[in-house]
PDB file of C-alpha atoms in Angstrom:
ATOM      1  CA  MET A  27      74.619  99.841 122.512  1.00  0.00           C
ATOM      2  CA  LEU A  28      75.593 103.422 121.644  1.00  0.00           C
ATOM      3  CA  ALA A  29      78.429 103.300 124.171  1.00  0.00           C
ATOM      4  CA  SER A  30      79.670 100.046 122.640  1.00  0.00           C
ATOM      5  CA  LYS A  31      79.634 101.551 119.137  1.00  0.00           C
ATOM      6  CA  THR A  32      81.513 104.623 120.368  1.00  0.00           C
ATOM      7  CA  LEU A  33      84.146 102.450 122.042  1.00  0.00           C
ATOM      8  CA  LEU A  34      84.532 100.336 118.900  1.00  0.00           C
ATOM      9  CA  SER A  35      84.909 103.470 116.786  1.00  0.00           C
ATOM     10  CA  LYS A  36      87.623 104.824 119.088  1.00  0.00           C
ATOM     11  CA  GLN A  37      89.444 101.492 119.084  1.00  0.00           C
ATOM     12  CA  THR A  38      89.305 101.343 115.291  1.00  0.00           C
ATOM     13  CA  LEU A  39      90.672 104.858 114.955  1.00  0.00           C
ATOM     14  CA  ALA A  40      93.429 104.047 117.435  1.00  0.00           C
ATOM     15  CA  VAL A  41      94.480 101.038 115.390  1.00  0.00           C
ATOM     16  CA  LEU A  42      94.366 102.890 112.069  1.00  0.00           C
ATOM     17  CA  SER A  43      96.323 105.822 113.471  1.00  0.00           C
ATOM     18  CA  ARG A  44      99.322 103.520 113.863  1.00  0.00           C
ATOM     19  CA  GLN A  45      99.302 102.643 110.144  1.00  0.00           C
ATOM     20  CA  PRO A  46     100.385 104.817 107.213  1.00  0.00           C
ATOM     21  CA  ALA A  47      97.290 106.216 105.516  1.00  0.00           C
ATOM     22  CA  CYS A  48      98.217 104.544 102.234  1.00  0.00           C
ATOM     23  CA  PHE A  49      97.635 101.121 103.848  1.00  0.00           C
ATOM     24  CA  VAL A  50      94.008 101.879 104.810  1.00  0.00           C
ATOM     25  CA  HIS A  51      91.497 100.319 102.404  1.00  0.00           C
ATOM     26  CA  HIS A  52      89.832 102.968 100.237  1.00  0.00           C
ATOM     27  CA  GLY A  53      86.348 101.641  99.585  1.00  0.00           C
ATOM     28  CA  ASP A  54      84.909  99.532  96.809  1.00  0.00           C
ATOM     29  CA  TYR A  55      86.554  98.372  93.613  1.00  0.00           C
ATOM     30  CA  GLY A  56      85.948 100.243  90.385  1.00  0.00           C
ATOM     31  CA  ASN A  57      85.868  99.148  86.789  1.00  0.00           C
ATOM     32  CA  TRP A  58      87.802 101.167  84.238  1.00  0.00           C
ATOM     33  CA  GLY A  59      86.963  99.020  81.197  1.00  0.00           C
ATOM     34  CA  ASN A  60      89.754  98.488  78.714  1.00  0.00           C
ATOM     35  CA  THR A  61      92.563 100.267  80.544  1.00  0.00           C
ATOM     36  CA  ASN A  62      95.854  98.630  79.506  1.00  0.00           C
ATOM     37  CA  ILE A  63      98.674  98.643  82.069  1.00  0.00           C
ATOM     38  CA  ALA A  64     102.342  97.671  81.697  1.00  0.00           C
ATOM     39  CA  VAL A  65     103.792  95.939  84.778  1.00  0.00           C
ATOM     40  CA  VAL A  66     107.589  95.800  85.090  1.00  0.00           C
ATOM     41  CA  PHE A  67     109.312  92.973  86.992  1.00  0.00           C
ATOM     42  CA  SER A  68     112.946  92.599  88.068  1.00  0.00           C
ATOM     43  CA  GLY A  69     113.126  88.833  88.611  1.00  0.00           C
ATOM     44  CA  CYS A  70     111.270  86.664  91.120  1.00  0.00           C
ATOM     45  CA  GLY A  71     111.851  86.838  94.883  1.00  0.00           C
ATOM     46  CA  TRP A  72     112.088  89.583  97.512  1.00  0.00           C
ATOM     47  CA  TRP A  73     115.865  89.447  97.953  1.00  0.00           C
ATOM     48  CA  ASP A  74     116.969  89.406  94.300  1.00  0.00           C
ATOM     49  CA  GLY A  75     113.960  90.324  92.146  1.00  0.00           C
ATOM     50  CA  THR A  76     110.293  91.291  92.379  1.00  0.00           C
ATOM     51  CA  ASP A  77     108.585  90.335  95.621  1.00  0.00           C
ATOM     52  CA  VAL A  78     106.097  87.536  94.991  1.00  0.00           C
ATOM     53  CA  HIS A  79     103.326  89.103  97.090  1.00  0.00           C
ATOM     54  CA  GLU A  80     103.702  92.527  95.494  1.00  0.00           C
ATOM     55  CA  GLY A  81     103.694  91.111  91.981  1.00  0.00           C
ATOM     56  CA  VAL A  82     100.634  88.938  92.581  1.00  0.00           C
ATOM     57  CA  TYR A  83      98.722  91.589  94.542  1.00  0.00           C
ATOM     58  CA  THR A  84      99.309  94.061  91.699  1.00  0.00           C
ATOM     59  CA  MET A  85      97.966  91.661  89.081  1.00  0.00           C
ATOM     60  CA  TYR A  86      94.987  90.739  91.282  1.00  0.00           C
ATOM     61  CA  HIS A  87      93.944  94.357  91.793  1.00  0.00           C
ATOM     62  CA  LEU A  88      94.394  95.183  88.114  1.00  0.00           C
ATOM     63  CA  SER A  89      92.195  92.237  87.180  1.00  0.00           C
ATOM     64  CA  ARG A  90      89.633  93.013  89.891  1.00  0.00           C
ATOM     65  CA  ASN A  91      89.330  96.582  88.625  1.00  0.00           C
ATOM     66  CA  GLY A  92      88.730  95.505  85.041  1.00  0.00           C
ATOM     67  CA  ALA A  93      92.151  96.318  83.563  1.00  0.00           C
ATOM     68  CA  ARG A  94      94.152  94.455  80.982  1.00  0.00           C
ATOM     69  CA  PHE A  95      97.859  94.218  81.688  1.00  0.00           C
ATOM     70  CA  GLN A  96     101.069  92.944  80.174  1.00  0.00           C
ATOM     71  CA  MET A  97     104.208  91.905  82.041  1.00  0.00           C
ATOM     72  CA  PHE A  98     107.735  93.013  81.159  1.00  0.00           C
ATOM     73  CA  ALA A  99     111.258  92.426  82.487  1.00  0.00           C
ATOM     74  CA  PRO A 100     114.766  93.130  81.184  1.00  0.00           C
ATOM     75  CA  ASN A 101     116.176  90.236  79.154  1.00  0.00           C
ATOM     76  CA  GLN A 102     119.495  90.374  81.029  1.00  0.00           C
ATOM     77  CA  GLN A 103     121.300  88.680  83.879  1.00  0.00           C
ATOM     78  CA  GLN A 104     120.376  89.773  87.384  1.00  0.00           C
ATOM     79  CA  MET A 105     123.005  91.028  89.824  1.00  0.00           C
ATOM     80  CA  HIS A 106     123.150  87.745  91.760  1.00  0.00           C
ATOM     81  CA  VAL A 107     120.985  84.915  93.050  1.00  0.00           C
ATOM     82  CA  MET A 108     120.020  84.992  96.719  1.00  0.00           C
ATOM     83  CA  ASP A 109     119.440  81.992  98.947  1.00  0.00           C
ATOM     84  CA  HIS A 110     116.114  83.126 100.430  1.00  0.00           C
ATOM     85  CA  MET A 111     116.484  80.815 103.416  1.00  0.00           C
ATOM     86  CA  ARG A 112     119.932  82.037 104.455  1.00  0.00           C
ATOM     87  CA  LYS A 113     119.487  85.523 102.983  1.00  0.00           C
ATOM     88  CA  GLN A 114     122.917  85.239 101.406  1.00  0.00           C
ATOM     89  CA  PRO A 115     124.091  85.236  97.768  1.00  0.00           C
ATOM     90  CA  GLY A 116     124.431  81.780  96.237  1.00  0.00           C
ATOM     91  CA  SER A 117     127.846  80.815  94.910  1.00  0.00           C
ATOM     92  CA  GLY A 118     128.593  80.511  91.193  1.00  0.00           C
ATOM     93  CA  GLU A 119     125.017  80.932  89.996  1.00  0.00           C
ATOM     94  CA  ASN A 120     123.354  83.583  87.872  1.00  0.00           C
ATOM     95  CA  ARG A 121     119.928  83.905  86.324  1.00  0.00           C
ATOM     96  CA  ASN A 122     118.142  85.918  83.663  1.00  0.00           C
ATOM     97  CA  MET A 123     115.638  88.499  84.957  1.00  0.00           C
ATOM     98  CA  MET A 124     113.032  87.824  82.288  1.00  0.00           C
ATOM     99  CA  MET A 125     113.244  84.059  82.708  1.00  0.00           C
ATOM    100  CA  GLU A 126     112.912  84.371  86.478  1.00  0.00           C
ATOM    101  CA  ALA A 127     110.047  86.866  86.207  1.00  0.00           C
ATOM    102  CA  ALA A 128     108.256  84.457  83.859  1.00  0.00           C
ATOM    103  CA  ARG A 129     107.378  82.483  87.009  1.00  0.00           C
ATOM    104  CA  PHE A 130     104.612  85.085  87.403  1.00  0.00           C
ATOM    105  CA  SER A 131     103.214  84.168  83.975  1.00  0.00           C
ATOM    106  CA  HIS A 132     100.202  81.958  83.525  1.00  0.00           C
ATOM    107  CA  GLY A 133      98.988  80.877  80.122  1.00  0.00           C
ATOM    108  CA  GLN A 134      99.717  82.386  76.735  1.00  0.00           C
ATOM    109  CA  GLY A 135      99.341  85.684  74.907  1.00  0.00           C
ATOM    110  CA  MET A 136      99.159  88.838  77.010  1.00  0.00           C
ATOM    111  CA  THR A 137     100.000  86.961  80.200  1.00  0.00           C
ATOM    112  CA  GLN A 138     103.414  85.884  78.929  1.00  0.00           C
ATOM    113  CA  MET A 139     106.502  87.769  80.107  1.00  0.00           C
ATOM    114  CA  GLN A 140     107.851  90.210  77.500  1.00  0.00           C
ATOM    115  CA  ASP A 141     111.246  91.830  76.952  1.00  0.00           C
ATOM    116  CA  LEU A 142     111.273  95.318  78.499  1.00  0.00           C
ATOM    117  CA  SER A 143     113.168  96.651  75.484  1.00  0.00           C
ATOM    118  CA  LYS A 144     109.980  96.089  73.439  1.00  0.00           C
ATOM    119  CA  LEU A 145     107.691  98.113  75.701  1.00  0.00           C
ATOM    120  CA  ASP A 146     106.009 100.834  73.613  1.00  0.00           C
ATOM    121  CA  VAL A 147     104.467 103.660  75.620  1.00  0.00           C
ATOM    122  CA  ASN A 148     101.850 104.212  72.892  1.00  0.00           C
ATOM    123  CA  SER A 149     100.340 100.784  73.590  1.00  0.00           C
ATOM    124  CA  PHE A 150      99.623 101.394  77.285  1.00  0.00           C
ATOM    125  CA  ASP A 151      97.672 103.755  79.524  1.00  0.00           C
ATOM    126  CA  ALA A 152      99.945 103.498  82.594  1.00  0.00           C
ATOM    127  CA  ILE A 153     102.912 101.627  84.048  1.00  0.00           C
ATOM    128  CA  ILE A 154     103.468  99.983  87.457  1.00  0.00           C
ATOM    129  CA  PHE A 155     106.662  98.781  89.142  1.00  0.00           C
ATOM    130  CA  PRO A 156     106.072  96.265  91.989  1.00  0.00           C
ATOM    131  CA  GLY A 157     108.805  96.270  94.626  1.00  0.00           C
ATOM    132  CA  GLY A 158     111.529  93.958  95.849  1.00  0.00           C
ATOM    133  CA  HIS A 159     115.317  94.201  96.124  1.00  0.00           C
ATOM    134  CA  GLY A 160     115.554  93.622  92.366  1.00  0.00           C
ATOM    135  CA  ILE A 161     114.692  97.325  92.105  1.00  0.00           C
ATOM    136  CA  THR A 162     117.992  98.302  93.728  1.00  0.00           C
ATOM    137  CA  LYS A 163     120.058  95.433  92.318  1.00  0.00           C
ATOM    138  CA  ASN A 164     118.757  94.812  88.797  1.00  0.00           C
ATOM    139  CA  LEU A 165     116.750  97.822  87.622  1.00  0.00           C
ATOM    140  CA  CYS A 166     119.328 100.240  88.987  1.00  0.00           C
ATOM    141  CA  SER A 167     122.790 100.078  90.575  1.00  0.00           C
ATOM    142  CA  PHE A 168     121.947 101.482  94.030  1.00  0.00           C
ATOM    143  CA  VAL A 169     123.356  98.463  95.898  1.00  0.00           C
ATOM    144  CA  LYS A 170     126.679  98.808  94.064  1.00  0.00           C
ATOM    145  CA  ASP A 171     126.972 102.556  93.631  1.00  0.00           C
ATOM    146  CA  GLY A 172     124.948 104.126  96.449  1.00  0.00           C
ATOM    147  CA  LYS A 173     123.860 107.726  95.818  1.00  0.00           C
ATOM    148  CA  ASP A 174     125.653 107.742  92.435  1.00  0.00           C
ATOM    149  CA  PHE A 175     123.519 104.885  91.104  1.00  0.00           C
ATOM    150  CA  LYS A 176     122.351 104.656  87.502  1.00  0.00           C
ATOM    151  CA  LEU A 177     119.167 103.183  86.038  1.00  0.00           C
ATOM    152  CA  HIS A 178     118.907 100.306  83.606  1.00  0.00           C
ATOM    153  CA  ASN A 179     118.639 101.949  80.172  1.00  0.00           C
ATOM    154  CA  ASP A 180     115.147 100.654  79.381  1.00  0.00           C
ATOM    155  CA  VAL A 181     113.862 101.522  82.848  1.00  0.00           C
ATOM    156  CA  GLU A 182     115.031 105.102  82.390  1.00  0.00           C
ATOM    157  CA  ARG A 183     113.546 105.208  78.900  1.00  0.00           C
ATOM    158  CA  VAL A 184     110.050 104.005  79.859  1.00  0.00           C
ATOM    159  CA  LEU A 185     109.826 106.215  82.952  1.00  0.00           C
ATOM    160  CA  LYS A 186     110.670 109.295  80.899  1.00  0.00           C
ATOM    161  CA  GLU A 187     108.314 108.290  78.094  1.00  0.00           C
ATOM    162  CA  PHE A 188     105.315 107.655  80.358  1.00  0.00           C
ATOM    163  CA  HIS A 189     105.926 110.881  82.259  1.00  0.00           C
ATOM    164  CA  ARG A 190     106.357 112.876  79.035  1.00  0.00           C
ATOM    165  CA  SER A 191     103.113 111.358  77.722  1.00  0.00           C
ATOM    166  CA  ARG A 192     101.269 112.317  80.935  1.00  0.00           C
ATOM    167  CA  LYS A 193     100.489 108.677  81.674  1.00  0.00           C
ATOM    168  CA  PRO A 194     100.346 107.487  85.323  1.00  0.00           C
ATOM    169  CA  ILE A 195     103.248 105.717  87.030  1.00  0.00           C
ATOM    170  CA  GLY A 196     102.654 103.362  89.993  1.00  0.00           C
ATOM    171  CA  LEU A 197     105.537 102.605  92.352  1.00  0.00           C
ATOM    172  CA  ALA A 198     105.628 100.064  95.176  1.00  0.00           C
ATOM    173  CA  SER A 199     108.174  99.542  97.937  1.00  0.00           C
ATOM    174  CA  MET A 200     111.646 100.620  96.707  1.00  0.00           C
ATOM    175  CA  ALA A 201     110.495 101.577  93.205  1.00  0.00           C
ATOM    176  CA  PRO A 202     110.200 105.340  93.951  1.00  0.00           C
ATOM    177  CA  MET A 203     113.990 105.394  93.815  1.00  0.00           C
ATOM    178  CA  LEU A 204     113.812 104.728  90.078  1.00  0.00           C
ATOM    179  CA  ALA A 205     111.423 107.573  89.326  1.00  0.00           C
ATOM    180  CA  CYS A 206     113.125 110.036  91.655  1.00  0.00           C
ATOM    181  CA  ARG A 207     116.394 109.604  89.765  1.00  0.00           C
ATOM    182  CA  VAL A 208     114.941 110.786  86.447  1.00  0.00           C
ATOM    183  CA  LEU A 209     111.837 112.809  87.372  1.00  0.00           C
ATOM    184  CA  PRO A 210     112.834 115.798  89.527  1.00  0.00           C
ATOM    185  CA  SER A 211     110.678 117.129  92.360  1.00  0.00           C
ATOM    186  CA  ILE A 212     108.043 114.394  92.335  1.00  0.00           C
ATOM    187  CA  GLU A 213     106.127 113.490  95.498  1.00  0.00           C
ATOM    188  CA  VAL A 214     106.473 109.950  96.826  1.00  0.00           C
ATOM    189  CA  THR A 215     106.221 107.906  99.985  1.00  0.00           C
ATOM    190  CA  MET A 216     108.364 104.988 101.076  1.00  0.00           C
ATOM    191  CA  GLY A 217     106.862 104.867 104.555  1.00  0.00           C
ATOM    192  CA  TYR A 218     108.461 106.111 107.725  1.00  0.00           C
ATOM    193  CA  GLU A 219     111.679 108.116 107.720  1.00  0.00           C
ATOM    194  CA  LYS A 220     112.787 106.559 111.010  1.00  0.00           C
ATOM    195  CA  ASP A 221     112.890 102.880 111.923  1.00  0.00           C
ATOM    196  CA  ASP A 222     110.091 102.729 114.489  1.00  0.00           C
ATOM    197  CA  ASN A 223     110.273  99.166 115.779  1.00  0.00           C
ATOM    198  CA  THR A 224     106.926  98.300 117.365  1.00  0.00           C
ATOM    199  CA  ARG A 225     104.656  95.319 117.638  1.00  0.00           C
ATOM    200  CA  TRP A 226     103.277  96.383 114.256  1.00  0.00           C
ATOM    201  CA  GLY A 227     106.633  95.825 112.571  1.00  0.00           C
ATOM    202  CA  ASN A 228     109.591  98.017 111.693  1.00  0.00           C
ATOM    203  CA  TRP A 229     111.055 100.062 108.813  1.00  0.00           C
ATOM    204  CA  PRO A 230     114.602  98.783 108.144  1.00  0.00           C
ATOM    205  CA  ASN A 231     115.272 100.522 104.803  1.00  0.00           C
ATOM    206  CA  THR A 232     115.165 104.171 105.822  1.00  0.00           C
ATOM    207  CA  ASN A 233     118.480 104.784 104.018  1.00  0.00           C
ATOM    208  CA  MET A 234     116.504 104.595 100.780  1.00  0.00           C
ATOM    209  CA  VAL A 235     114.144 107.285 102.047  1.00  0.00           C
ATOM    210  CA  GLN A 236     117.137 109.561 102.594  1.00  0.00           C
ATOM    211  CA  ALA A 237     118.357 108.704  99.099  1.00  0.00           C
ATOM    212  CA  VAL A 238     115.139 109.853  97.402  1.00  0.00           C
ATOM    213  CA  LYS A 239     115.117 113.048  99.457  1.00  0.00           C
ATOM    214  CA  SER A 240     118.695 113.768  98.400  1.00  0.00           C
ATOM    215  CA  MET A 241     117.544 113.547  94.769  1.00  0.00           C
ATOM    216  CA  GLY A 242     115.065 116.367  95.328  1.00  0.00           C
ATOM    217  CA  ALA A 243     111.881 114.354  95.834  1.00  0.00           C
ATOM    218  CA  ARG A 244     109.319 115.387  98.425  1.00  0.00           C
ATOM    219  CA  HIS A 245     108.762 112.557 100.894  1.00  0.00           C
ATOM    220  CA  ASN A 246     106.016 111.731 103.412  1.00  0.00           C
ATOM    221  CA  VAL A 247     103.590 113.906 101.557  1.00  0.00           C
ATOM    222  CA  PRO A 248     100.284 112.516 100.245  1.00  0.00           C
ATOM    223  CA  TYR A 249     101.293 109.466  98.271  1.00  0.00           C
ATOM    224  CA  VAL A 250      99.247 110.529  95.229  1.00  0.00           C
ATOM    225  CA  ASP A 251     101.137 113.135  93.183  1.00  0.00           C
ATOM    226  CA  GLU A 252      98.311 114.448  91.002  1.00  0.00           C
ATOM    227  CA  LYS A 253     100.512 116.931  89.156  1.00  0.00           C
ATOM    228  CA  ASN A 254     103.035 114.351  87.953  1.00  0.00           C
ATOM    229  CA  LYS A 255     100.595 111.410  87.918  1.00  0.00           C
ATOM    230  CA  VAL A 256     102.824 109.363  90.238  1.00  0.00           C
ATOM    231  CA  VAL A 257     101.322 107.048  92.879  1.00  0.00           C
ATOM    232  CA  SER A 258     103.441 105.225  95.474  1.00  0.00           C
ATOM    233  CA  THR A 259     102.885 102.791  98.342  1.00  0.00           C
ATOM    234  CA  PRO A 260     105.478 101.522 100.877  1.00  0.00           C
ATOM    235  CA  THR A 261     104.361  97.852 100.936  1.00  0.00           C
ATOM    236  CA  PHE A 262     107.232  95.741 102.333  1.00  0.00           C
ATOM    237  CA  MET A 263     109.399  98.704 103.215  1.00  0.00           C
ATOM    238  CA  TRP A 264     107.325  97.987 106.300  1.00  0.00           C
ATOM    239  CA  GLU A 265     108.628  94.717 107.714  1.00  0.00           C
ATOM    240  CA  THR A 266     105.680  92.888 109.222  1.00  0.00           C
ATOM    241  CA  GLU A 267     105.100  89.233 109.984  1.00  0.00           C
ATOM    242  CA  TYR A 268     101.324  89.162 110.232  1.00  0.00           C
ATOM    243  CA  HIS A 269      99.624  92.180 108.705  1.00  0.00           C
ATOM    244  CA  TYR A 270      99.832  91.278 105.020  1.00  0.00           C
ATOM    245  CA  HIS A 271      96.320  92.593 104.419  1.00  0.00           C
ATOM    246  CA  TYR A 272      97.648  96.127 104.864  1.00  0.00           C
ATOM    247  CA  ILE A 273     100.165  95.464 102.075  1.00  0.00           C
ATOM    248  CA  PHE A 274      97.353  94.044  99.943  1.00  0.00           C
ATOM    249  CA  ASP A 275      95.144  97.086 100.558  1.00  0.00           C
ATOM    250  CA  GLY A 276      98.014  99.518  99.988  1.00  0.00           C
ATOM    251  CA  ILE A 277      98.704  98.047  96.551  1.00  0.00           C
ATOM    252  CA  GLY A 278      94.969  98.078  95.840  1.00  0.00           C
ATOM    253  CA  ASN A 279      94.817 101.789  96.626  1.00  0.00           C
ATOM    254  CA  MET A 280      97.809 102.461  94.372  1.00  0.00           C
ATOM    255  CA  VAL A 281      96.277 100.494  91.490  1.00  0.00           C
ATOM    256  CA  LYS A 282      92.928 102.276  91.798  1.00  0.00           C
ATOM    257  CA  HIS A 283      94.533 105.733  91.731  1.00  0.00           C
ATOM    258  CA  VAL A 284      96.710 104.783  88.758  1.00  0.00           C
ATOM    259  CA  MET A 285      93.644 103.595  86.853  1.00  0.00           C
ATOM    260  CA  ARG A 286      91.626 106.671  87.839  1.00  0.00           C
ATOM    261  CA  MET A 287      94.391 108.949  86.543  1.00  0.00           C
ATOM    262  CA  SER A 288      94.663 106.971  83.311  1.00  0.00           C
ATOM    263  CA  THR A 289      91.137 108.038  82.324  1.00  0.00           C
ATOM    264  CA  LYS A 290      91.818 111.773  82.653  1.00  0.00           C
TER     265      LYS A 290
END
């Protein structure tokens, strides 16, 4: 029996050693009472807005940990509309980010999508940006302008305001690019710096890792930056077909650290 337990322990460690530490589940859920979190969306859909899984996982973990949250998105047109089957832009069609992001809404009141221009830092304890290509297409101009990209005005405003107010900022997937542009020398992770293609999946967006490093951010350090109150998780920077529970757990870890920091 002891030998079997030892073998199982070694096998478990071997499996976990292949995964970024931020994907490993960090224990039980907490309950931080009336913590109020702003969640910022960029549309709806991995290729042209907020990834559906990341948006839903974020809201689930906030709810599970006892937080209240409100959803925001810019009330402006998105860069383009992607055909998610063909992974190509659709022809002659455009959509509003807030209207698209409202697909995440359910019910009335606090769960309705709000205009990002109305987000008041004084009403919230922290802010979270779920990932998706809308980060690089709609919330900033990285896809168009590369390293010279600019942030959407309200995105820049809220990031600076939350940081100035010493309120935590959660960043998933590509979202560290937003914070790194306006908050110098923060510590983030976007996963691996090289595209290691294995049976576990691969990392196809390493150019974005190089972009955040060129802006002065420290990368591949512990993904919780206690000094700046910034928490990041790679999520679908890791391209995997089967291991969605790691993405789920990674977002859960990010949410729990954001909520922990919001009580300090």
